[in-house]
mmCIF file of C-alpha atoms in Angstrom:
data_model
loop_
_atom_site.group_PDB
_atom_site.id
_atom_site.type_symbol
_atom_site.label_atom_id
_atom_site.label_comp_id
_atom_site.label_asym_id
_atom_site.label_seq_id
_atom_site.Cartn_x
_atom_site.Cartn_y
_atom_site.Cartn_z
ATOM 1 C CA UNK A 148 -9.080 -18.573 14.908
ATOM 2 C CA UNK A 149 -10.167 -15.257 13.900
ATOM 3 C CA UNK A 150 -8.897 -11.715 12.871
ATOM 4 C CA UNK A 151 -7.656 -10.956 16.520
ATOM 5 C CA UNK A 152 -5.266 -13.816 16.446
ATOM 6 C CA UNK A 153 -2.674 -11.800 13.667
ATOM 7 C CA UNK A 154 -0.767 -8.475 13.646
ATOM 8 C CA UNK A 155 -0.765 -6.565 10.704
ATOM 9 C CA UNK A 156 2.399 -4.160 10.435
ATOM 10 C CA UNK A 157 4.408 -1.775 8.457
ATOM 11 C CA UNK A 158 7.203 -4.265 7.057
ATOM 12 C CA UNK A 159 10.950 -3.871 7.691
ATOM 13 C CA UNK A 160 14.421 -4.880 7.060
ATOM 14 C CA UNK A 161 13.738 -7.701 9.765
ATOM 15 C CA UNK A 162 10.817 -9.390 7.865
ATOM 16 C CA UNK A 163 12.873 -9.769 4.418
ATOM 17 C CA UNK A 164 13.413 -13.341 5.109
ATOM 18 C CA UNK A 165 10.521 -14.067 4.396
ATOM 19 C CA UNK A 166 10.598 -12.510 0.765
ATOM 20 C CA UNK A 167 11.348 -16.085 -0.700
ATOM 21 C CA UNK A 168 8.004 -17.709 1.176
ATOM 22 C CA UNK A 169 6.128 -14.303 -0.421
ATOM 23 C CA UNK A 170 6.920 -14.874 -3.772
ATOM 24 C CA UNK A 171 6.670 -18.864 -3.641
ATOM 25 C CA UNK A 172 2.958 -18.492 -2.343
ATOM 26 C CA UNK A 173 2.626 -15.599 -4.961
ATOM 27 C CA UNK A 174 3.009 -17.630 -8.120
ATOM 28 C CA UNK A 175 1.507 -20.662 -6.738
ATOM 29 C CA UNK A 176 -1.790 -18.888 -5.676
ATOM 30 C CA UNK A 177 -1.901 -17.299 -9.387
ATOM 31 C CA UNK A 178 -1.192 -20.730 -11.141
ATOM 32 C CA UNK A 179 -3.670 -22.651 -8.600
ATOM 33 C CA UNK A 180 -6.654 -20.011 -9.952
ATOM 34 C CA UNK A 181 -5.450 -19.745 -13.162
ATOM 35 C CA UNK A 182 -5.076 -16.249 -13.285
ATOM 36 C CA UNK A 183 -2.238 -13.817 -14.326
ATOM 37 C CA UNK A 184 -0.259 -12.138 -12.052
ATOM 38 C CA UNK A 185 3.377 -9.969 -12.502
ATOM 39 C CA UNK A 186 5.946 -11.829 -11.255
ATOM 40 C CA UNK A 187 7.725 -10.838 -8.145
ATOM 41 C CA UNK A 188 11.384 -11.520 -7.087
ATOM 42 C CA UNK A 189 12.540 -12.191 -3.579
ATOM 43 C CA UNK A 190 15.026 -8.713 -4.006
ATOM 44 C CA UNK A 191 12.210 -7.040 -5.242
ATOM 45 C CA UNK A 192 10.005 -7.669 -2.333
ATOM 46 C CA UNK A 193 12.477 -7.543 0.923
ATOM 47 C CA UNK A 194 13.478 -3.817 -0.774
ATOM 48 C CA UNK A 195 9.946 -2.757 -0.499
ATOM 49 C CA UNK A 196 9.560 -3.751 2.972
ATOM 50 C CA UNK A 197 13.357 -2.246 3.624
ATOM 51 C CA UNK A 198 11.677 0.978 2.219
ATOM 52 C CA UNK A 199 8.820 1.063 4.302
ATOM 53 C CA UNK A 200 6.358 0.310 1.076
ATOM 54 C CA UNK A 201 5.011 -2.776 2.402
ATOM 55 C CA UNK A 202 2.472 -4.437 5.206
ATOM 56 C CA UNK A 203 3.355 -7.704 6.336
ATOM 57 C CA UNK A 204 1.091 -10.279 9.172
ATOM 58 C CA UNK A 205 1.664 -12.453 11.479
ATOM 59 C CA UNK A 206 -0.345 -15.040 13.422
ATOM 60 C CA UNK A 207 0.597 -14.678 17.446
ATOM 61 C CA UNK A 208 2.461 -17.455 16.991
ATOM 62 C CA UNK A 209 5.185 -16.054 14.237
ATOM 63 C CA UNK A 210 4.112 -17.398 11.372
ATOM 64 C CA UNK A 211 3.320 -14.909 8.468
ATOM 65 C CA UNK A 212 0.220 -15.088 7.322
ATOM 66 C CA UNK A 213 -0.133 -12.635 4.191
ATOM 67 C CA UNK A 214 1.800 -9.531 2.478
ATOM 68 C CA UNK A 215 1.282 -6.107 0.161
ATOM 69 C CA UNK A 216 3.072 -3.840 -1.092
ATOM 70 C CA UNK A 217 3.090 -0.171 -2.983
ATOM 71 C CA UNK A 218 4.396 0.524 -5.966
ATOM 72 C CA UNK A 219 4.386 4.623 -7.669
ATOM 73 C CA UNK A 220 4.220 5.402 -11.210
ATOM 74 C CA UNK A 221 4.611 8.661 -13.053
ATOM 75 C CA UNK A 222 6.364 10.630 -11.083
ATOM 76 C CA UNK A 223 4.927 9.548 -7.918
ATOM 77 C CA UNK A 224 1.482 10.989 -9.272
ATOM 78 C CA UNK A 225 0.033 7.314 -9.183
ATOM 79 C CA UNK A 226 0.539 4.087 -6.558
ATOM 80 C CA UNK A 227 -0.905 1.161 -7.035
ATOM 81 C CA UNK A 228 -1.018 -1.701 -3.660
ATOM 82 C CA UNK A 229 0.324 -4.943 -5.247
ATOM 83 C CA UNK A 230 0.917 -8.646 -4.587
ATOM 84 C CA UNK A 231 -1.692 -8.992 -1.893
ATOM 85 C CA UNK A 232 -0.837 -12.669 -0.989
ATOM 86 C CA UNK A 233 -2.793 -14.763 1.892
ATOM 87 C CA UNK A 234 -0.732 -18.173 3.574
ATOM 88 C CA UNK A 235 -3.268 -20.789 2.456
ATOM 89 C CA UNK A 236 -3.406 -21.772 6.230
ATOM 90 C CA UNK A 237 -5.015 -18.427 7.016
ATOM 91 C CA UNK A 238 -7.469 -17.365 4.147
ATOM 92 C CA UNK A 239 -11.004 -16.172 4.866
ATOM 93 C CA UNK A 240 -10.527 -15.188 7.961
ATOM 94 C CA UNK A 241 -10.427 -11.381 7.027
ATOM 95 C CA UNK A 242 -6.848 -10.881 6.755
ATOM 96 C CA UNK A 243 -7.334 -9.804 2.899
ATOM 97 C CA UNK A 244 -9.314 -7.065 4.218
ATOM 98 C CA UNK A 245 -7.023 -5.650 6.700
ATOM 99 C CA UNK A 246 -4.179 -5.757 4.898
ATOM 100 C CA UNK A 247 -5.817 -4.122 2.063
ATOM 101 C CA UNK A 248 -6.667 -1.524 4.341
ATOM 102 C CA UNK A 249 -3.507 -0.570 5.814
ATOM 103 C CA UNK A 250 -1.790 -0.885 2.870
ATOM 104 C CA UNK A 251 -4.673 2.031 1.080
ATOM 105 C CA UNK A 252 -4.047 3.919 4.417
ATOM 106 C CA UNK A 253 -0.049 3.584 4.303
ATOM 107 C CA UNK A 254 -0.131 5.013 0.623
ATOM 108 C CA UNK A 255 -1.886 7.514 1.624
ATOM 109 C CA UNK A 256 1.094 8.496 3.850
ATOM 110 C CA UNK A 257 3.884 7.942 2.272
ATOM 111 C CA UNK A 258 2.793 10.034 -1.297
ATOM 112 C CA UNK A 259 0.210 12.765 0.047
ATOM 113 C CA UNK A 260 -2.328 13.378 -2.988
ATOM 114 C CA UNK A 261 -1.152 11.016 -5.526
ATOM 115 C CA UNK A 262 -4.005 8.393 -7.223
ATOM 116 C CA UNK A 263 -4.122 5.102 -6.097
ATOM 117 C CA UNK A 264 -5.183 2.851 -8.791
ATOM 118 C CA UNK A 265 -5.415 -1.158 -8.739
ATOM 119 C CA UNK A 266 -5.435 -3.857 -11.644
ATOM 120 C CA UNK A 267 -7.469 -7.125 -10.324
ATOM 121 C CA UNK A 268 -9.097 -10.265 -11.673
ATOM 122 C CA UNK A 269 -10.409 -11.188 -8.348
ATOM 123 C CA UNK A 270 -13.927 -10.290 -6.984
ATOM 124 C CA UNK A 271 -12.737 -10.684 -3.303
ATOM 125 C CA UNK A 272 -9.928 -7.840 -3.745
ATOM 126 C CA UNK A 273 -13.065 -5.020 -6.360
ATOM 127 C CA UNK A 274 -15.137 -5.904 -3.032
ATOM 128 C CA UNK A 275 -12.876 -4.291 -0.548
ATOM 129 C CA UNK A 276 -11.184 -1.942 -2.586
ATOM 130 C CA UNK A 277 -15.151 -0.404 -3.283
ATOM 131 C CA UNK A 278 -15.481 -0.522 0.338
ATOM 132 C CA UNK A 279 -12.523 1.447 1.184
ATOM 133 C CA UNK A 280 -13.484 4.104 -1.697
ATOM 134 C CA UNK A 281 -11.820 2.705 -4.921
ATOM 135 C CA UNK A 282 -14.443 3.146 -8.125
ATOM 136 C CA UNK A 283 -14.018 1.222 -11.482
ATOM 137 C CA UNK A 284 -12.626 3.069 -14.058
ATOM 138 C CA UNK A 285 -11.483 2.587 -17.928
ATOM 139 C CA UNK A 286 -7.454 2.096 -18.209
ATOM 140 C CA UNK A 287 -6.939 5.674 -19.827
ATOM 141 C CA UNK A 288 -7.500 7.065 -16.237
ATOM 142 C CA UNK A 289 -4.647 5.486 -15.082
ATOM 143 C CA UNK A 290 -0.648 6.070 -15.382
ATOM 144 C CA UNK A 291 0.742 6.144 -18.848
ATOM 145 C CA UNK A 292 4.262 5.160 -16.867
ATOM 146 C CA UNK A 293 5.555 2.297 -19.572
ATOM 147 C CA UNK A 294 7.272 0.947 -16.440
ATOM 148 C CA UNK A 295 4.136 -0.153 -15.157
ATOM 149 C CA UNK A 296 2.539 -2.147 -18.052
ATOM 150 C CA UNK A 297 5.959 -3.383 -18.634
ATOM 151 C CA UNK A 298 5.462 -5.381 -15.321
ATOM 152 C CA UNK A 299 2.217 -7.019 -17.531
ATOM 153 C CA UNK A 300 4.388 -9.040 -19.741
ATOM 154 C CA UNK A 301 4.520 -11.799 -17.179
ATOM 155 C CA UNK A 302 1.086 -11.974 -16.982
ATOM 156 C CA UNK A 303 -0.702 -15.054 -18.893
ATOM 157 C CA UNK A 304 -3.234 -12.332 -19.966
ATOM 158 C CA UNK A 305 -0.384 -9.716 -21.141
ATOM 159 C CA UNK A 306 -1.429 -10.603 -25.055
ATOM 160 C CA UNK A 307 -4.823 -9.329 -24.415
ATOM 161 C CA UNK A 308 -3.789 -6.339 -23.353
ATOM 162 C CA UNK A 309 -1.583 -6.136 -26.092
ATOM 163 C CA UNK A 310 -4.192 -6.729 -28.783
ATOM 164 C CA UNK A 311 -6.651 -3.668 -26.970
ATOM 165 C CA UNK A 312 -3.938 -1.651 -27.367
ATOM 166 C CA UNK A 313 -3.463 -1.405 -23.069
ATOM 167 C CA UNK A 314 -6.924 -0.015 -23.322
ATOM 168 C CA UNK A 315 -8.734 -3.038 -21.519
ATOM 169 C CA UNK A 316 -7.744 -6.665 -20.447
ATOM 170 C CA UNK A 317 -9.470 -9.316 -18.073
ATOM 171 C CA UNK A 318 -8.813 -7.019 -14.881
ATOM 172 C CA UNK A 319 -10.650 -4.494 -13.934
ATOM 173 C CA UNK A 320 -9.288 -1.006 -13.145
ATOM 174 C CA UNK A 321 -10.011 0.847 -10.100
ATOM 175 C CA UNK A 322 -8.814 4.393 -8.860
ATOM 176 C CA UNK A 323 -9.246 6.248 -5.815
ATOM 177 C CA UNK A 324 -8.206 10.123 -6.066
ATOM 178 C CA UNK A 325 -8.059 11.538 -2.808
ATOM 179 C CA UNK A 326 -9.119 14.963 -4.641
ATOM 180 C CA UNK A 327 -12.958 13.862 -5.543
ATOM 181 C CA UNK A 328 -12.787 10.237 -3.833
ATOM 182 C CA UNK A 329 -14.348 10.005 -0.205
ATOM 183 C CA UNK A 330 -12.389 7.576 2.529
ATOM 184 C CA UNK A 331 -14.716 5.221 3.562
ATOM 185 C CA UNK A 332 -13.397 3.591 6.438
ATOM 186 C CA UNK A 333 -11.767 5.073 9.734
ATOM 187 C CA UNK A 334 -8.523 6.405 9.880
ATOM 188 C CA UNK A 335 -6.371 3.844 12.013
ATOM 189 C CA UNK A 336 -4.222 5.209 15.138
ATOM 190 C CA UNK A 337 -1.389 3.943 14.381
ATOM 191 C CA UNK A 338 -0.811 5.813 11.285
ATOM 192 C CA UNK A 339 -0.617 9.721 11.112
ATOM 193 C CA UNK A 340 -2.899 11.749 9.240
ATOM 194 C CA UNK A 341 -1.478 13.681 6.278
ATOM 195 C CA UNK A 342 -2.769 17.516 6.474
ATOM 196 C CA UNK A 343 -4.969 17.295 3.493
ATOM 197 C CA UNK A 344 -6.964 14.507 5.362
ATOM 198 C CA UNK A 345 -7.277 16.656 8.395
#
């Protein structure tokens, strides 16, 4: 099996039954590793891929294979790509990667010029998001949107955060401003290019 064998899409309205299986894998991936992770309703998730917000694979064969979705903050000014999930059956086969990247790509899209910023504990997901053009940053450079670290309080690590004052926590931060930030991957084709990429 390899990366060939899945389709990576732009979610919508038909793949929100599978927004239960999403969120079931989502909390028990985060409770298998022991690390924290907002929690994510089924509602929640089918209206991001309703909305366009979301990228969703498939192996050939129909089974779905892994998820994320965007979320904006602060008046659109920041999005963050959340809830990357893998199906256990199909991890390390690349499929983080490439939904990673059309997800970064998609955002790009849908909110021309806003930030993209990520919160991770996992080396896999600072890996690709360096490779696509993210750079670690402190927590001040990202949205002050109380909405945001709201979502945190489900997180085994929200009391951390709460004692540095939302100023640091286990995850690292990472940004990518299309103003100074370089794209370091091709554009795919089946996405069009916003004018201030062109």
């Amino acid at each position: 099996m390899t990366i060939d064998d899945f389709d990576v899409l732009v979610a919508t309205e038909e793949h929100t039954r599978f927004a239960q299986e999403i969120c079931t894998e989502m909390a028990e991936s985060a409770k298998a590793r022991g690390t924290g992770i907002a929690k994510r309703t089924p509602e929640y998730v089918a209206s991001k891929m309703r909305e366009g917000k979301a990228v969703v694979a498939f192996h050939k064969d129909g089974r779905w294979a892994g998820f994320s979705y965007i979320e904006s903050w602060g008046h659109s000014a920041y999005v963050a790509n959340s809830g990357l999930i893998i199906n256990p059956e199909f991890r390390k086969l690349g499929l983080a990667k490439a939904i990673k990247t059309k997800t970064f790509f998609l955002s790009l899209v849908k909110f021309p010029g806003a930030k993209l910023f990520g919160l991770t504990t996992g080396l896999p997901v600072m890996k690709i998001n360096n490779e696509l053009g993210y750079r670690p940053v402190i927590f001040a450079e990202l949205t002050d949107d109380e909405t945001f670290w709201k979502g945190c309080e489900s997180c085994v690590n929200f009391p951390i955060l709460q004692s540095k004052q939302h100023k640091n926590c286990l995850c690292t931060a990472m940004l990518f401003d299309p103003a100074v930030d370089s794209i370091r991957v091709p554009w795919p084709a089946d996405l069009p290019k916003p004018e201030n990429f062109k």
